[in-house]
């Protein structure tokens, strides 16, 4: 099944906002219903593909059949940009400037190499396409060069599983649920469950350094990767032949986070774990965000480390965003909602019970009040529904978007205040005062990530308003010592700030890698690095 072309996920799961929420939007933010409906797919002004017969034949030969080279309007629209709010607003209003000329579906590594040769021969750029879930402009190449989208959905096999070493090698087009199902057949799990889980792919996780919601227990995806194979215009790059090595710089790190700018990931070898016998999720209340953050830091640094550990600030807790199926319910209890922490444990029955008991002692000693299993279970049941909520907000006339960052623990309070103030100040000046919510989404021994959600009324030009607000937030992130992205990636949206974060010499080194692996600049032009 394909994802909704002008929204997120399964169309059957889309639902309008309840009246209680639309009332809050109207009363708090001045949100008014849209006066015009979004365009239907058949109304989009889709131009004919700029792909001559010779190029089409070369691509078809590369993937062994014309049925694997698609140039129809609907397929091309479904491979246009990603799923950020600006992406959706643009496509809903008929902006198809970033349309691929064709969508090509390879079956294996050799097919990908052949497609790259065909693109080089015919002057075509290429954008790898997994689940299409990018929210930072990672699927919208810069410049006017015609490009093809390389849809990896046919590359969806489990290639190898080593139960002794607990490793699995998988193709990049596997969606996360498919990968979990294949691994579960052998008694294992990857343990990677980001909010995009239902649609994102293994190759995309590696290309963007994804971080799942259970990262406190299972680690980030880049920590799981033991080996990668990369198809480039200059040939094949194989990385990783042992769990750890001192044989020079780790070339995996060139591929992880490269976002298709250096090559196409064609296989990923990952660490796997036995499927958990028990899963327990619970809620804890803290009086304020600082107290809750200090409690999370104690667990992250001194243990015991839960599998899931996250903390909503006062505003997000009050609104109930941590539990999308219960938005606004906390308002009935007055203004003293405090801050909700979700704490989860997975593993053997014995280990889960022991860590839960030990963590409870730390959380209580740190000022936490136990709320029982209900808040944790509601979070677990609704943890993939926030993107659907975003679409419903857009349908109701609101603007909703997210951004994230990370820093060291000592800088978390300053970074939190700086980004929140930048977003609030910029959008208020633009005449659309926002609701800014935040949660700590991932924790480490030395720091944490902050994930912000912004909701406001849509202005006459919501994209211009958001561009200014996002610019201000990005500036605040760098000034406060944060990284420009913790798990969403760089894309084109963050590229200019990433260049400043990396520094001139670092950027020059990356350009040198790009020129060696992709001398003609075919791969995802302008994503991660400026197009030559």
XYZ file of C-alpha atoms in Angstrom:
532
model
C 0.000 0.000 0.000
C 1.214 3.506 -0.838
C 1.259 6.349 1.628
C -1.296 9.140 1.278
C 0.049 11.372 -1.488
C -0.797 14.688 0.236
C -0.496 13.618 3.854
C 0.871 10.987 6.166
C 0.382 7.259 6.203
C -2.691 5.127 5.668
C -5.657 7.155 4.330
C -7.995 4.937 6.349
C -6.431 6.220 9.589
C -7.017 9.900 8.819
C -9.707 11.419 11.048
C -11.032 14.944 11.675
C -10.268 16.663 14.943
C -12.878 16.405 17.699
C -14.855 19.566 18.436
C -13.076 20.023 21.773
C -9.755 20.410 19.944
C -11.078 22.677 17.189
C -12.591 24.829 19.933
C -9.225 25.108 21.659
C -7.556 26.065 18.384
C -10.170 28.732 17.761
C -10.158 30.170 21.283
C -6.429 29.986 21.997
C -4.812 30.573 18.618
C -7.477 32.171 16.455
C -7.548 29.268 14.015
C -10.329 29.562 11.446
C -11.453 26.876 8.991
C -9.912 26.843 5.530
C -11.969 28.546 2.858
C -10.673 26.449 -0.036
C -10.184 22.708 -0.336
C -6.811 21.231 -1.299
C -6.426 20.152 -4.899
C -7.233 16.580 -5.828
C -4.423 14.519 -7.322
C -5.946 14.627 -10.809
C -6.079 18.453 -10.598
C -2.313 18.850 -10.176
C -0.585 20.513 -13.146
C 1.776 17.604 -13.829
C 4.016 18.214 -16.866
C 5.079 15.461 -19.241
C 8.361 13.793 -18.211
C 11.558 15.194 -19.736
C 12.937 11.766 -20.484
C 13.909 10.902 -24.044
C 13.511 7.430 -25.514
C 17.200 6.573 -25.189
C 17.323 7.468 -21.483
C 14.099 5.558 -20.809
C 15.480 2.478 -22.545
C 18.780 2.699 -20.662
C 16.954 2.804 -17.333
C 14.672 -0.073 -18.353
C 17.676 -2.152 -19.365
C 19.328 -1.432 -16.014
C 16.353 -2.820 -14.063
C 15.411 -5.561 -16.562
C 12.060 -4.317 -17.743
C 10.030 -1.236 -18.674
C 7.522 -2.137 -15.946
C 10.171 -1.043 -13.433
C 10.472 2.444 -14.930
C 7.329 4.413 -14.187
C 6.549 7.792 -15.679
C 2.802 8.131 -14.982
C 1.655 11.279 -13.211
C 0.427 9.621 -10.004
C 3.634 7.677 -9.367
C 5.748 10.765 -9.971
C 3.564 12.851 -7.622
C 3.864 10.198 -4.900
C 7.656 10.520 -5.152
C 7.707 14.315 -4.955
C 9.403 15.686 -1.832
C 8.802 14.263 1.649
C 6.316 14.755 4.477
C 7.245 17.981 6.246
C 4.452 20.502 6.714
C 5.916 22.797 3.998
C 6.096 19.760 1.676
C 2.427 18.990 2.258
C 1.240 22.589 1.946
C 3.090 22.947 -1.346
C 1.718 19.771 -2.897
C -1.804 20.503 -1.655
C -1.659 23.830 -3.497
C -0.421 22.317 -6.739
C 3.319 23.048 -6.487
C 5.032 20.212 -8.370
C 8.345 21.926 -9.117
C 10.326 19.044 -7.609
C 8.682 16.314 -9.681
C 10.942 13.411 -10.767
C 10.991 12.586 -14.467
C 10.675 8.874 -13.700
C 10.546 6.436 -10.806
C 12.942 3.491 -11.182
C 12.650 0.301 -9.117
C 15.859 -1.802 -8.886
C 15.903 -5.313 -7.432
C 19.471 -5.606 -6.168
C 22.900 -4.008 -5.843
C 23.875 -4.663 -9.460
C 20.663 -3.029 -10.673
C 21.517 0.078 -8.668
C 25.008 0.255 -10.186
C 23.468 -0.098 -13.660
C 20.951 2.681 -12.953
C 23.775 4.957 -11.812
C 25.652 4.284 -15.062
C 22.528 5.029 -17.098
C 21.984 8.298 -15.206
C 25.613 9.313 -15.795
C 25.332 8.534 -19.507
C 22.160 10.601 -19.926
C 22.797 13.527 -17.561
C 20.175 12.575 -14.991
C 20.420 13.203 -11.260
C 19.215 10.493 -8.881
C 17.431 10.635 -5.523
C 17.230 7.429 -3.427
C 13.665 6.927 -2.154
C 12.779 4.588 0.721
C 9.603 5.315 2.669
C 9.359 8.942 1.598
C 9.192 10.106 5.226
C 11.833 12.869 5.158
C 10.772 16.050 6.951
C 13.861 18.155 6.164
C 13.869 18.406 2.367
C 15.894 15.230 1.924
C 14.031 14.215 -1.244
C 14.003 17.552 -3.055
C 17.264 18.041 -4.982
C 18.513 21.526 -5.707
C 18.790 22.975 -9.193
C 16.869 22.320 -12.396
C 18.662 19.178 -13.571
C 16.119 16.444 -14.445
C 16.234 13.603 -11.942
C 14.836 10.165 -11.301
C 13.622 8.777 -7.981
C 15.202 5.425 -7.145
C 12.425 3.597 -5.286
C 13.992 0.739 -3.292
C 10.796 -1.131 -2.430
C 11.779 -4.233 -4.466
C 14.962 -4.527 -2.391
C 13.108 -5.901 0.616
C 14.733 -9.176 1.593
C 16.472 -10.559 4.650
C 19.788 -11.611 3.114
C 21.415 -13.312 6.086
C 20.862 -13.966 9.772
C 23.590 -15.158 12.132
C 21.962 -16.273 15.401
C 25.316 -16.990 17.021
C 26.707 -13.499 16.417
C 23.203 -11.982 16.607
C 23.493 -10.091 13.340
C 21.214 -9.722 10.334
C 21.883 -8.379 6.847
C 18.886 -6.744 5.211
C 18.154 -4.881 2.009
C 17.459 -1.148 2.292
C 13.891 -1.096 0.957
C 12.498 -3.131 3.840
C 9.989 -1.146 5.835
C 10.531 -1.391 9.557
C 7.419 -3.515 10.275
C 8.455 -5.949 7.523
C 11.938 -6.197 8.994
C 10.526 -6.838 12.459
C 8.265 -9.563 11.086
C 11.160 -11.296 9.334
C 13.367 -11.104 12.415
C 10.547 -12.231 14.701
C 10.347 -15.441 12.699
C 13.810 -16.225 14.073
C 13.079 -14.983 17.594
C 14.808 -11.596 17.247
C 14.030 -7.888 17.094
C 15.897 -4.843 15.874
C 14.291 -2.691 18.556
C 14.117 0.412 16.379
C 10.755 2.170 16.654
C 10.830 5.808 15.508
C 7.596 7.723 14.963
C 7.973 6.985 11.236
C 8.183 3.239 12.014
C 5.141 2.154 10.003
C 6.503 3.606 6.745
C 10.246 4.231 6.976
C 12.858 1.822 5.601
C 16.092 0.308 6.845
C 18.140 2.206 4.259
C 16.528 5.461 5.310
C 17.308 4.770 8.959
C 20.995 4.411 8.099
C 21.103 7.327 5.665
C 19.674 9.741 8.248
C 21.077 8.366 11.528
C 17.593 7.620 12.799
C 16.843 7.321 16.498
C 13.956 5.159 17.697
C 11.677 5.850 20.621
C 13.246 2.940 22.526
C 16.769 4.276 22.037
C 17.474 4.383 25.782
C 17.449 0.600 25.743
C 18.305 -0.451 22.188
C 20.438 2.492 21.070
C 20.240 4.649 17.965
C 20.204 3.023 14.542
C 23.767 4.112 13.790
C 24.857 2.247 16.936
C 23.181 -0.904 15.594
C 24.909 -0.840 12.199
C 27.860 -3.220 11.863
C 28.323 -3.083 8.093
C 27.060 -1.339 4.955
C 27.310 -1.765 1.212
C 27.167 1.398 -0.875
C 26.645 1.609 -4.644
C 28.292 4.740 -6.068
C 28.884 6.074 -9.601
C 32.520 5.022 -9.109
C 31.791 1.487 -7.918
C 31.040 -0.395 -4.695
C 32.087 0.526 -1.176
C 31.901 -2.274 1.429
C 32.342 -1.343 5.075
C 32.434 -3.310 8.313
C 33.967 -6.772 8.645
C 34.096 -7.058 12.432
C 32.105 -5.766 15.417
C 34.929 -3.331 16.234
C 38.205 -2.508 14.517
C 41.307 -0.354 14.903
C 42.073 -0.588 11.174
C 42.012 3.107 10.434
C 39.032 5.494 10.381
C 35.654 3.786 10.330
C 34.325 4.185 6.778
C 30.827 3.285 7.948
C 30.676 6.784 9.367
C 30.975 8.245 5.860
C 27.837 6.388 4.857
C 25.758 6.772 8.008
C 23.981 10.103 7.780
C 25.092 10.721 4.174
C 21.474 11.007 2.955
C 22.131 9.569 -0.495
C 24.696 12.227 -1.370
C 27.619 9.773 -1.633
C 25.873 6.648 -2.886
C 22.917 4.320 -2.499
C 22.902 1.962 0.489
C 22.124 -1.496 -0.873
C 22.506 -3.621 2.262
C 22.789 -3.064 6.002
C 24.197 -5.493 8.576
C 22.768 -4.772 11.999
C 22.964 -6.006 15.558
C 19.799 -7.814 16.650
C 18.430 -8.774 20.072
C 16.167 -11.567 21.334
C 12.504 -10.571 21.294
C 11.465 -9.288 24.726
C 9.355 -11.505 26.942
C 7.841 -8.542 28.742
C 6.964 -4.935 27.940
C 5.842 -2.476 30.620
C 5.204 1.229 30.094
C 4.176 3.591 32.868
C 3.716 7.269 33.644
C 5.383 9.507 36.204
C 4.525 13.107 37.104
C 7.062 15.817 37.940
C 6.247 19.272 39.224
C 8.221 21.023 36.486
C 10.451 20.374 33.469
C 13.742 21.028 35.265
C 12.930 18.534 38.015
C 11.878 15.913 35.508
C 14.988 16.465 33.370
C 17.205 16.016 36.419
C 15.471 12.708 37.157
C 16.015 11.490 33.600
C 19.659 12.494 33.819
C 20.125 10.421 36.974
C 18.792 7.333 35.217
C 20.770 7.983 32.042
C 24.028 8.475 33.913
C 23.795 6.125 36.866
C 21.095 3.650 35.878
C 19.141 1.585 35.784
C 18.511 2.566 32.153
C 14.909 2.037 31.033
C 14.189 1.008 27.440
C 11.984 4.066 26.835
C 12.540 7.333 28.673
C 10.920 10.624 27.666
C 9.596 13.749 29.399
C 6.983 16.270 28.214
C 7.187 19.876 29.348
C 4.315 21.602 31.136
C 2.602 22.783 27.946
C 2.820 19.462 26.130
C 1.561 17.674 29.230
C -1.325 20.099 29.676
C -2.417 19.713 26.064
C -1.911 15.946 26.217
C 0.256 15.668 23.108
C 2.138 12.701 24.571
C -1.152 10.809 24.257
C -2.642 11.878 20.886
C -5.881 9.983 21.487
C -6.495 12.084 24.626
C -5.663 15.610 23.401
C -7.073 18.241 25.732
C -8.165 15.800 28.432
C -5.685 17.181 30.970
C -7.369 20.581 30.743
C -10.321 19.223 32.707
C -8.087 18.829 35.743
C -7.064 22.478 35.952
C -3.694 24.050 35.312
C -1.514 21.843 37.532
C -0.756 19.019 35.104
C 2.976 19.180 35.839
C 5.211 17.246 33.471
C 4.529 13.718 32.279
C 7.372 11.233 31.935
C 6.853 7.980 30.054
C 9.100 5.189 31.285
C 9.199 1.820 29.559
C 10.959 -1.490 30.168
C 11.478 -4.416 27.775
C 13.379 -7.657 28.242
C 13.062 -10.844 30.216
C 10.396 -10.981 32.901
C 13.036 -10.966 35.648
C 15.157 -8.166 34.191
C 12.146 -6.001 33.410
C 10.755 -6.316 36.925
C 14.130 -5.602 38.537
C 14.927 -2.520 36.446
C 11.410 -1.195 36.914
C 11.681 -1.498 40.690
C 15.111 0.112 40.805
C 14.116 2.946 38.443
C 11.019 3.645 40.506
C 13.180 4.256 43.556
C 15.324 6.752 41.616
C 12.320 8.552 40.105
C 10.568 8.826 43.461
C 13.713 10.103 45.157
C 14.006 12.686 42.361
C 10.553 14.126 43.001
C 8.453 11.927 40.756
C 4.938 10.696 41.486
C 3.904 7.357 39.946
C 0.808 7.470 37.748
C 0.547 3.761 37.033
C 0.540 1.913 33.745
C -2.330 3.761 32.044
C -0.397 6.816 30.759
C 2.437 4.628 29.493
C 0.074 2.237 27.754
C -1.827 5.092 26.101
C 1.485 6.472 24.840
C 2.544 3.058 23.498
C -0.779 2.535 21.732
C -0.756 5.997 20.136
C 2.944 6.595 19.545
C 2.665 6.454 15.738
C -0.427 8.655 15.465
C 1.106 12.138 15.880
C 1.729 12.602 12.113
C -1.947 11.858 11.479
C -2.808 14.506 14.073
C -0.593 16.975 12.180
C -2.572 16.353 8.990
C -5.862 16.839 10.832
C -4.587 20.150 12.190
C -3.711 21.271 8.664
C -7.166 20.252 7.478
C -8.704 22.347 10.267
C -6.777 25.473 9.241
C -3.947 25.263 11.771
C -0.232 25.173 11.036
C 1.678 22.403 12.813
C 5.338 21.437 12.514
C 8.149 19.895 14.533
C 11.893 20.359 14.933
C 14.508 18.749 17.140
C 18.017 19.188 18.447
C 20.350 17.803 21.117
C 23.011 19.031 23.497
C 24.912 18.202 26.687
C 22.953 18.066 29.942
C 24.422 21.308 31.270
C 23.150 23.160 28.202
C 19.662 21.661 28.044
C 17.903 24.461 30.020
C 19.469 27.223 27.918
C 18.797 25.448 24.626
C 15.204 24.724 25.611
C 14.535 28.386 26.473
C 16.351 29.754 23.414
C 14.458 27.672 20.855
C 11.097 28.152 22.540
C 11.606 31.924 22.688
C 12.794 32.106 19.079
C 9.720 30.272 17.817
C 7.278 32.155 20.025
C 8.756 35.574 19.288
C 9.040 35.166 15.526
C 5.560 33.750 14.967
C 3.939 36.235 17.344
C 5.559 39.113 15.450
C 4.173 37.611 12.247
C 0.648 37.756 13.659
C 0.219 34.042 14.370
C 1.097 33.541 18.067
C 1.934 29.858 18.529
C 1.600 27.102 21.043
C 5.121 25.713 21.520
C 5.476 22.320 23.171
C 8.582 20.255 23.872
C 9.700 16.903 25.179
C 12.983 15.176 25.887
C 12.800 12.346 23.383
C 16.160 10.565 23.777
C 18.670 10.458 26.609
C 22.370 9.670 26.848
C 24.896 9.610 29.631
C 26.161 13.036 28.569
C 23.104 14.784 27.145
C 19.642 14.618 25.630
C 17.561 15.627 22.649
C 14.752 18.177 22.658
C 11.787 17.715 20.309
C 9.601 20.775 19.724
C 6.068 20.879 18.312
C 4.670 24.196 17.085
C 0.986 24.918 16.397
C -0.424 28.234 15.216
C -3.070 29.667 12.957
C -2.301 29.562 9.259
C -1.592 32.989 7.870
C -2.128 34.012 4.250
C 1.438 32.832 3.614
C 2.159 30.127 6.209
C 5.289 28.961 4.413
C 6.904 32.392 4.633
C 6.004 32.661 8.309
C 7.433 29.222 9.057
C 10.583 29.889 7.062
C 11.317 32.909 9.261
C 10.506 31.003 12.456
C 12.573 27.987 11.445
C 15.490 30.277 10.547
C 15.277 31.914 13.976
C 15.106 28.532 15.715
C 18.103 27.225 13.775
C 20.117 30.294 14.723
C 19.105 29.835 18.356
C 20.155 26.172 18.261
C 23.665 26.951 17.051
C 24.053 29.903 19.417
C 22.980 27.798 22.417
C 25.394 24.970 21.620
C 22.960 22.472 20.120
C 23.287 20.352 17.001
C 21.172 21.308 14.020
C 19.612 17.835 13.912
C 19.478 14.926 16.315
C 17.536 12.422 14.191
C 15.620 14.123 11.363
C 18.731 14.580 9.228
C 20.073 17.529 7.246
C 18.358 17.576 3.854
C 18.142 20.983 2.221
C 16.315 22.564 5.170
C 19.244 22.278 7.591
C 22.110 22.265 5.103
C 23.334 25.837 5.562
C 23.431 25.489 9.354
C 25.054 22.063 9.077
C 27.866 23.631 7.043
C 28.487 26.087 9.878
C 28.357 23.304 12.465
C 30.838 21.183 10.502
C 33.232 24.085 9.841
C 35.093 25.043 6.674
C 37.696 22.292 6.826
C 35.130 19.612 7.633
C 32.958 20.715 4.720
C 35.975 20.701 2.399
C 36.733 17.111 3.436
C 33.146 16.068 2.698
C 33.294 17.787 -0.693
C 36.430 15.776 -1.442
C 34.596 12.540 -0.618
C 31.675 13.640 -2.791
C 33.954 14.384 -5.755
C 35.669 10.993 -5.467
C 32.521 8.890 -5.133
C 30.217 11.019 -7.303
C 32.358 13.188 -9.585
C 29.459 14.253 -11.819
C 27.309 15.281 -8.846
C 24.463 12.924 -9.775
C 23.400 11.926 -6.282
C 20.818 14.021 -4.423
C 22.213 17.408 -5.553
C 22.106 20.070 -2.870
C 21.153 17.669 -0.080
C 23.683 17.605 2.780
C 26.155 19.671 0.688
C 25.605 22.511 -1.796
C 25.331 21.373 -5.403
C 28.463 22.032 -7.459
